[in-house]
Amino acid sequence: MLNWVLSNWFLSLLIINYIVALSAAFFLIRSNQNPRKTVSSLLFLVALPFLGLGIYYFFGLEYRKSKIFKRKDLNANELIQDWNKRLHVSNDDLDKYEETFLIDRLKMVKLLRHNQAAPLTLRNNLDVLINGRSKFDRVFEDIKNAQNHIHLEYFILSDDHIGTDVIDALIEAAKRGIEVKIIYDSVGSSISRANKSRMNAVGIEYEAFMPVLFSKFTRKANYRDHRKIFIIDGSIGYIGGVNISDDYVNEPVNHNGQFWRDTHLRIEGHAVKSLQAQWLLNWYFVKRQDENYEIPSSYFPEIDFPENKAVQIAASGPDTDWANIMEALFIAINTAEKSIYITTPYFIPNEAILTSLKSAARSGVEIHIMVPKKGDSWAARYASRSYFQDLLESGIYVHWYHRGMLHAKTMVVDDMFCTIGTSNMDYRSFDINFEINALIYDEEISQELNVQFQKDLEYCEEVLLELWIKRDKANKFKESFCRLWAPLL
């Protein structure tokens, strides 16, 4: 027997591969995942020996139901529960607000309150920040004025030019006695030993999110912390698409040499408490804190603001029971009456979002979707294009941004509601990574984003159906091939 195995080693390995593949297929089917994702994974298990197992290992496993991120102890903390109760708006008050600024958005508010106890906050000042430089200018100013603590959570924190400037500013703050704590994603970030030593020397605490030795060869690379959160003193917060990297700053130090179009949001007010709670959940996780972890009261200071802007923070990830951001977008699309403007770097929607968009367009809602013409991912680019014909035939306008990399993640509905955050319009953001969005129920901010959309259109070309259907067969094949991977990208 051993002689046969040795003399037929490739066949033996093939037999072992399919035995393991059959076991994987059994568990995959039993997991009751999205049917398209299941079929895609099964296809690769059968059609690609050895490689198919790797694809399943990296992309096919579902953790939302397995709950490897168990952090209920922190949610039960009295301090978090107390501020949550104080921010709670009764159903009667919500009904009153619906007549003023929650027009047709009450379902969304109640959905998030039910899914993750996300309160609707009413006392906020908001500033929309266009591109990286406008964000960092405000961030540096807020760091200098910090009085108690600074908390960061970033997918990309690179100690290049802008990253080192941020680290320098944080070190100076720490020297003044400001508490500084950083969560950075192990796969997306790159911090040198020298800068880590400098931070250690002044007492800055930093932790890698789900650290891995070989990020390209581990299933954990699939469950990344894609959030971009900056919190100062529990009263000022930043959220959006801009990471800490030279790529996001349109200056000569941008080593990619291309224009980077992004959108970020500065929040001052009660919504920062929700950002702080979400940051604490991941800090609790990366530090492996026990159930007696004590949260300083300074993390949730009293903020006396007049009612100005209504904001709700939606967070999702493998640790949530529901796909909160995707469901919020789904309701927003389905309740639209006039218009929807979407800006996203990756448009690879699941069936629910795709169907809701096409149905809304055919029912008379004017829908515009803006995506980068090139992007930074070959597979995602062609997978995204595979949806264009369906969109165009439904009457949806598709715009190719050609000035550079379009990385903003925004949506405006009926000039009354908008969202700015980290979530792309794709499977990975909806189901796999940790994401966070600000849902804004405000006409002024919504119109500001629409004005920016019109400005961005100056650097776009419209995709026309009559020309699109005539594209060459090679591109059609690339699109069809990449769409097979869509649930895995």
mmCIF file of N, CA and C in Angstrom, residues 32-103:
data_model
loop_
_atom_site.group_PDB
_atom_site.id
_atom_site.type_symbol
_atom_site.label_atom_id
_atom_site.label_comp_id
_atom_site.label_asym_id
_atom_site.label_seq_id
_atom_site.Cartn_x
_atom_site.Cartn_y
_atom_site.Cartn_z
ATOM 1 N N ASN A 32 -25.834 27.093 6.126
ATOM 2 C CA ASN A 32 -26.954 27.912 5.637
ATOM 3 C C ASN A 32 -26.538 29.349 5.340
ATOM 4 N N GLN A 33 -25.427 29.509 4.655
ATOM 5 C CA GLN A 33 -24.974 30.829 4.259
ATOM 6 C C GLN A 33 -25.748 31.314 3.036
ATOM 7 N N ASN A 34 -25.372 32.496 2.573
ATOM 8 C CA ASN A 34 -25.948 33.021 1.342
ATOM 9 C C ASN A 34 -25.755 31.994 0.223
ATOM 10 N N PRO A 35 -26.833 31.615 -0.487
ATOM 11 C CA PRO A 35 -26.727 30.566 -1.503
ATOM 12 C C PRO A 35 -25.669 30.848 -2.563
ATOM 13 N N ARG A 36 -25.554 32.108 -3.014
ATOM 14 C CA ARG A 36 -24.565 32.421 -4.051
ATOM 15 C C ARG A 36 -23.151 32.209 -3.510
ATOM 16 N N LYS A 37 -22.925 32.612 -2.271
ATOM 17 C CA LYS A 37 -21.607 32.421 -1.687
ATOM 18 C C LYS A 37 -21.315 30.941 -1.515
ATOM 19 N N THR A 38 -22.331 30.182 -1.115
ATOM 20 C CA THR A 38 -22.155 28.737 -0.946
ATOM 21 C C THR A 38 -21.825 28.073 -2.277
ATOM 22 N N VAL A 39 -22.579 28.432 -3.330
ATOM 23 C CA VAL A 39 -22.341 27.842 -4.652
ATOM 24 C C VAL A 39 -20.951 28.211 -5.156
ATOM 25 N N SER A 40 -20.542 29.473 -4.945
ATOM 26 C CA SER A 40 -19.208 29.898 -5.375
ATOM 27 C C SER A 40 -18.131 29.077 -4.685
ATOM 28 N N SER A 41 -18.276 28.892 -3.390
ATOM 29 C CA SER A 41 -17.280 28.123 -2.640
ATOM 30 C C SER A 41 -17.268 26.665 -3.081
ATOM 31 N N LEU A 42 -18.458 26.078 -3.300
ATOM 32 C CA LEU A 42 -18.530 24.690 -3.754
ATOM 33 C C LEU A 42 -17.888 24.527 -5.128
ATOM 34 N N LEU A 43 -18.112 25.515 -5.985
ATOM 35 C CA LEU A 43 -17.524 25.472 -7.324
ATOM 36 C C LEU A 43 -16.004 25.384 -7.243
ATOM 37 N N PHE A 44 -15.411 26.206 -6.401
ATOM 38 C CA PHE A 44 -13.951 26.195 -6.293
ATOM 39 C C PHE A 44 -13.441 24.937 -5.607
ATOM 40 N N LEU A 45 -14.210 24.386 -4.673
ATOM 41 C CA LEU A 45 -13.809 23.142 -4.017
ATOM 42 C C LEU A 45 -13.726 22.002 -5.016
ATOM 43 N N VAL A 46 -14.673 21.972 -5.960
ATOM 44 C CA VAL A 46 -14.739 20.877 -6.927
ATOM 45 C C VAL A 46 -13.813 21.109 -8.115
ATOM 46 N N ALA A 47 -13.833 22.338 -8.645
ATOM 47 C CA ALA A 47 -13.142 22.601 -9.907
ATOM 48 C C ALA A 47 -11.645 22.876 -9.748
ATOM 49 N N LEU A 48 -11.220 23.274 -8.557
ATOM 50 C CA LEU A 48 -9.819 23.649 -8.357
ATOM 51 C C LEU A 48 -9.200 22.827 -7.229
ATOM 52 N N PRO A 49 -8.666 21.685 -7.541
ATOM 53 C CA PRO A 49 -8.019 20.865 -6.503
ATOM 54 C C PRO A 49 -6.938 21.670 -5.782
ATOM 55 N N PHE A 50 -6.852 21.466 -4.465
ATOM 56 C CA PHE A 50 -5.865 22.125 -3.603
ATOM 57 C C PHE A 50 -6.160 23.627 -3.469
ATOM 58 N N LEU A 51 -6.187 24.347 -4.584
ATOM 59 C CA LEU A 51 -6.458 25.779 -4.527
ATOM 60 C C LEU A 51 -7.860 26.045 -3.976
ATOM 61 N N GLY A 52 -8.818 25.194 -4.345
ATOM 62 C CA GLY A 52 -10.183 25.359 -3.875
ATOM 63 C C GLY A 52 -10.288 25.277 -2.362
ATOM 64 N N LEU A 53 -9.509 24.374 -1.746
ATOM 65 C CA LEU A 53 -9.511 24.271 -0.289
ATOM 66 C C LEU A 53 -8.975 25.545 0.341
ATOM 67 N N GLY A 54 -7.946 26.113 -0.308
ATOM 68 C CA GLY A 54 -7.403 27.370 0.196
ATOM 69 C C GLY A 54 -8.422 28.489 0.135
ATOM 70 N N ILE A 55 -9.172 28.544 -0.972
ATOM 71 C CA ILE A 55 -10.194 29.578 -1.124
ATOM 72 C C ILE A 55 -11.264 29.411 -0.053
ATOM 73 N N TYR A 56 -11.663 28.180 0.202
ATOM 74 C CA TYR A 56 -12.667 27.932 1.238
ATOM 75 C C TYR A 56 -12.132 28.338 2.607
ATOM 76 N N TYR A 57 -10.876 27.999 2.868
ATOM 77 C CA TYR A 57 -10.271 28.300 4.163
ATOM 78 C C TYR A 57 -10.182 29.800 4.390
ATOM 79 N N PHE A 58 -9.847 30.536 3.324
ATOM 80 C CA PHE A 58 -9.709 31.978 3.458
ATOM 81 C C PHE A 58 -11.050 32.697 3.463
ATOM 82 N N PHE A 59 -11.986 32.241 2.582
ATOM 83 C CA PHE A 59 -13.176 33.044 2.326
ATOM 84 C C PHE A 59 -14.502 32.371 2.675
ATOM 85 N N GLY A 60 -14.543 31.074 2.786
ATOM 86 C CA GLY A 60 -15.824 30.390 2.892
ATOM 87 C C GLY A 60 -16.377 30.247 4.285
ATOM 88 N N LEU A 61 -15.532 30.420 5.296
ATOM 89 C CA LEU A 61 -15.980 30.217 6.665
ATOM 90 C C LEU A 61 -16.779 31.413 7.154
ATOM 91 N N GLU A 62 -17.847 31.139 7.869
ATOM 92 C CA GLU A 62 -18.742 32.187 8.366
ATOM 93 C C GLU A 62 -18.641 32.261 9.878
ATOM 94 N N TYR A 63 -18.308 33.461 10.379
ATOM 95 C CA TYR A 63 -18.099 33.607 11.809
ATOM 96 C C TYR A 63 -19.215 34.345 12.532
ATOM 97 N N ARG A 64 -20.142 34.993 11.788
ATOM 98 C CA ARG A 64 -21.174 35.755 12.481
ATOM 99 C C ARG A 64 -21.960 34.855 13.432
ATOM 100 N N LYS A 65 -22.310 33.653 12.982
ATOM 101 C CA LYS A 65 -23.092 32.766 13.828
ATOM 102 C C LYS A 65 -22.233 32.027 14.856
ATOM 103 N N SER A 66 -20.958 31.858 14.552
ATOM 104 C CA SER A 66 -20.109 31.102 15.476
ATOM 105 C C SER A 66 -19.688 31.931 16.677
ATOM 106 N N LYS A 67 -19.796 33.278 16.567
ATOM 107 C CA LYS A 67 -19.544 34.168 17.691
ATOM 108 C C LYS A 67 -18.158 33.994 18.297
ATOM 109 N N ILE A 68 -17.118 34.100 17.482
ATOM 110 C CA ILE A 68 -15.782 34.067 18.069
ATOM 111 C C ILE A 68 -15.464 35.412 18.726
ATOM 112 N N PHE A 69 -16.266 36.433 18.401
ATOM 113 C CA PHE A 69 -16.067 37.736 19.020
ATOM 114 C C PHE A 69 -17.146 37.930 20.085
ATOM 115 N N LYS A 70 -16.928 37.421 21.255
ATOM 116 C CA LYS A 70 -17.927 37.494 22.318
ATOM 117 C C LYS A 70 -17.546 38.609 23.287
ATOM 118 N N ARG A 71 -18.355 39.685 23.264
ATOM 119 C CA ARG A 71 -18.013 40.823 24.098
ATOM 120 C C ARG A 71 -19.252 41.358 24.807
ATOM 121 N N LYS A 72 -20.134 40.460 25.210
ATOM 122 C CA LYS A 72 -21.370 40.885 25.842
ATOM 123 C C LYS A 72 -21.121 41.495 27.217
ATOM 124 N N ASP A 73 -20.040 41.083 27.874
ATOM 125 C CA ASP A 73 -19.753 41.608 29.208
ATOM 126 C C ASP A 73 -19.621 43.117 29.183
ATOM 127 N N LEU A 74 -18.954 43.635 28.162
ATOM 128 C CA LEU A 74 -18.752 45.078 28.093
ATOM 129 C C LEU A 74 -20.061 45.794 27.789
ATOM 130 N N ASN A 75 -20.898 45.183 26.957
ATOM 131 C CA ASN A 75 -22.189 45.803 26.650
ATOM 132 C C ASN A 75 -23.045 45.938 27.898
ATOM 133 N N ALA A 76 -22.814 45.045 28.882
ATOM 134 C CA ALA A 76 -23.597 45.070 30.117
ATOM 135 C C ALA A 76 -23.045 46.071 31.125
ATOM 136 N N ASN A 77 -21.953 46.751 30.791
ATOM 137 C CA ASN A 77 -21.352 47.703 31.715
ATOM 138 C C ASN A 77 -22.352 48.799 32.083
ATOM 139 N N GLU A 78 -22.409 49.116 33.365
ATOM 140 C CA GLU A 78 -23.391 50.077 33.858
ATOM 141 C C GLU A 78 -23.222 51.452 33.232
ATOM 142 N N LEU A 79 -21.971 51.860 32.988
ATOM 143 C CA LEU A 79 -21.738 53.185 32.420
ATOM 144 C C LEU A 79 -22.311 53.290 31.012
ATOM 145 N N ILE A 80 -22.084 52.248 30.183
ATOM 146 C CA ILE A 80 -22.619 52.259 28.818
ATOM 147 C C ILE A 80 -24.137 52.214 28.839
ATOM 148 N N GLN A 81 -24.692 51.369 29.721
ATOM 149 C CA GLN A 81 -26.146 51.277 29.808
ATOM 150 C C GLN A 81 -26.765 52.598 30.268
ATOM 151 N N ASP A 82 -26.056 53.294 31.176
ATOM 152 C CA ASP A 82 -26.579 54.546 31.708
ATOM 153 C C ASP A 82 -26.684 55.610 30.630
ATOM 154 N N TRP A 83 -25.584 55.822 29.850
ATOM 155 C CA TRP A 83 -25.668 56.868 28.830
ATOM 156 C C TRP A 83 -26.624 56.478 27.711
ATOM 157 N N ASN A 84 -26.740 55.142 27.476
ATOM 158 C CA ASN A 84 -27.677 54.673 26.459
ATOM 159 C C ASN A 84 -29.112 55.027 26.848
ATOM 160 N N LYS A 85 -29.424 54.855 28.139
ATOM 161 C CA LYS A 85 -30.768 55.185 28.612
ATOM 162 C C LYS A 85 -31.027 56.681 28.537
ATOM 163 N N ARG A 86 -30.004 57.479 28.859
ATOM 164 C CA ARG A 86 -30.193 58.923 28.849
ATOM 165 C C ARG A 86 -30.381 59.465 27.434
ATOM 166 N N LEU A 87 -29.792 58.782 26.458
ATOM 167 C CA LEU A 87 -29.952 59.223 25.071
ATOM 168 C C LEU A 87 -31.196 58.628 24.418
ATOM 169 N N HIS A 88 -31.845 57.710 25.116
ATOM 170 C CA HIS A 88 -32.996 57.018 24.532
ATOM 171 C C HIS A 88 -34.126 58.001 24.231
ATOM 172 N N VAL A 89 -34.663 57.891 23.033
ATOM 173 C CA VAL A 89 -35.814 58.697 22.624
ATOM 174 C C VAL A 89 -37.023 57.778 22.567
ATOM 175 N N SER A 90 -38.082 58.129 23.274
ATOM 176 C CA SER A 90 -39.265 57.273 23.342
ATOM 177 C C SER A 90 -39.940 57.168 21.981
ATOM 178 N N ASN A 91 -40.755 56.123 21.843
ATOM 179 C CA ASN A 91 -41.479 55.931 20.580
ATOM 180 C C ASN A 91 -42.428 57.091 20.297
ATOM 181 N N ASP A 92 -43.017 57.655 21.362
ATOM 182 C CA ASP A 92 -43.919 58.789 21.175
ATOM 183 C C ASP A 92 -43.169 59.987 20.610
ATOM 184 N N ASP A 93 -41.955 60.220 21.163
ATOM 185 C CA ASP A 93 -41.153 61.337 20.658
ATOM 186 C C ASP A 93 -40.689 61.078 19.233
ATOM 187 N N LEU A 94 -40.370 59.821 18.937
ATOM 188 C CA LEU A 94 -39.956 59.480 17.575
ATOM 189 C C LEU A 94 -41.071 59.783 16.584
ATOM 190 N N ASP A 95 -42.306 59.468 16.985
ATOM 191 C CA ASP A 95 -43.441 59.758 16.107
ATOM 192 C C ASP A 95 -43.545 61.255 15.830
ATOM 193 N N LYS A 96 -43.238 62.068 16.847
ATOM 194 C CA LYS A 96 -43.284 63.527 16.658
ATOM 195 C C LYS A 96 -42.163 63.979 15.724
ATOM 196 N N TYR A 97 -40.980 63.396 15.932
ATOM 197 C CA TYR A 97 -39.837 63.775 15.104
ATOM 198 C C TYR A 97 -40.030 63.354 13.653
ATOM 199 N N GLU A 98 -40.808 62.284 13.432
ATOM 200 C CA GLU A 98 -41.009 61.806 12.061
ATOM 201 C C GLU A 98 -41.654 62.878 11.197
ATOM 202 N N GLU A 99 -42.478 63.695 11.805
ATOM 203 C CA GLU A 99 -43.172 64.738 11.048
ATOM 204 C C GLU A 99 -42.242 65.886 10.676
ATOM 205 N N THR A 100 -41.091 65.965 11.340
ATOM 206 C CA THR A 100 -40.162 67.068 11.069
ATOM 207 C C THR A 100 -38.955 66.609 10.259
ATOM 208 N N PHE A 101 -38.064 65.806 10.872
ATOM 209 C CA PHE A 101 -36.834 65.443 10.160
ATOM 210 C C PHE A 101 -36.679 63.951 9.904
ATOM 211 N N LEU A 102 -37.520 63.108 10.511
ATOM 212 C CA LEU A 102 -37.414 61.664 10.275
ATOM 213 C C LEU A 102 -38.418 61.206 9.227
ATOM 214 N N ILE A 103 -38.615 62.019 8.222
ATOM 215 C CA ILE A 103 -39.623 61.723 7.208
ATOM 216 C C ILE A 103 -39.318 60.395 6.524
#
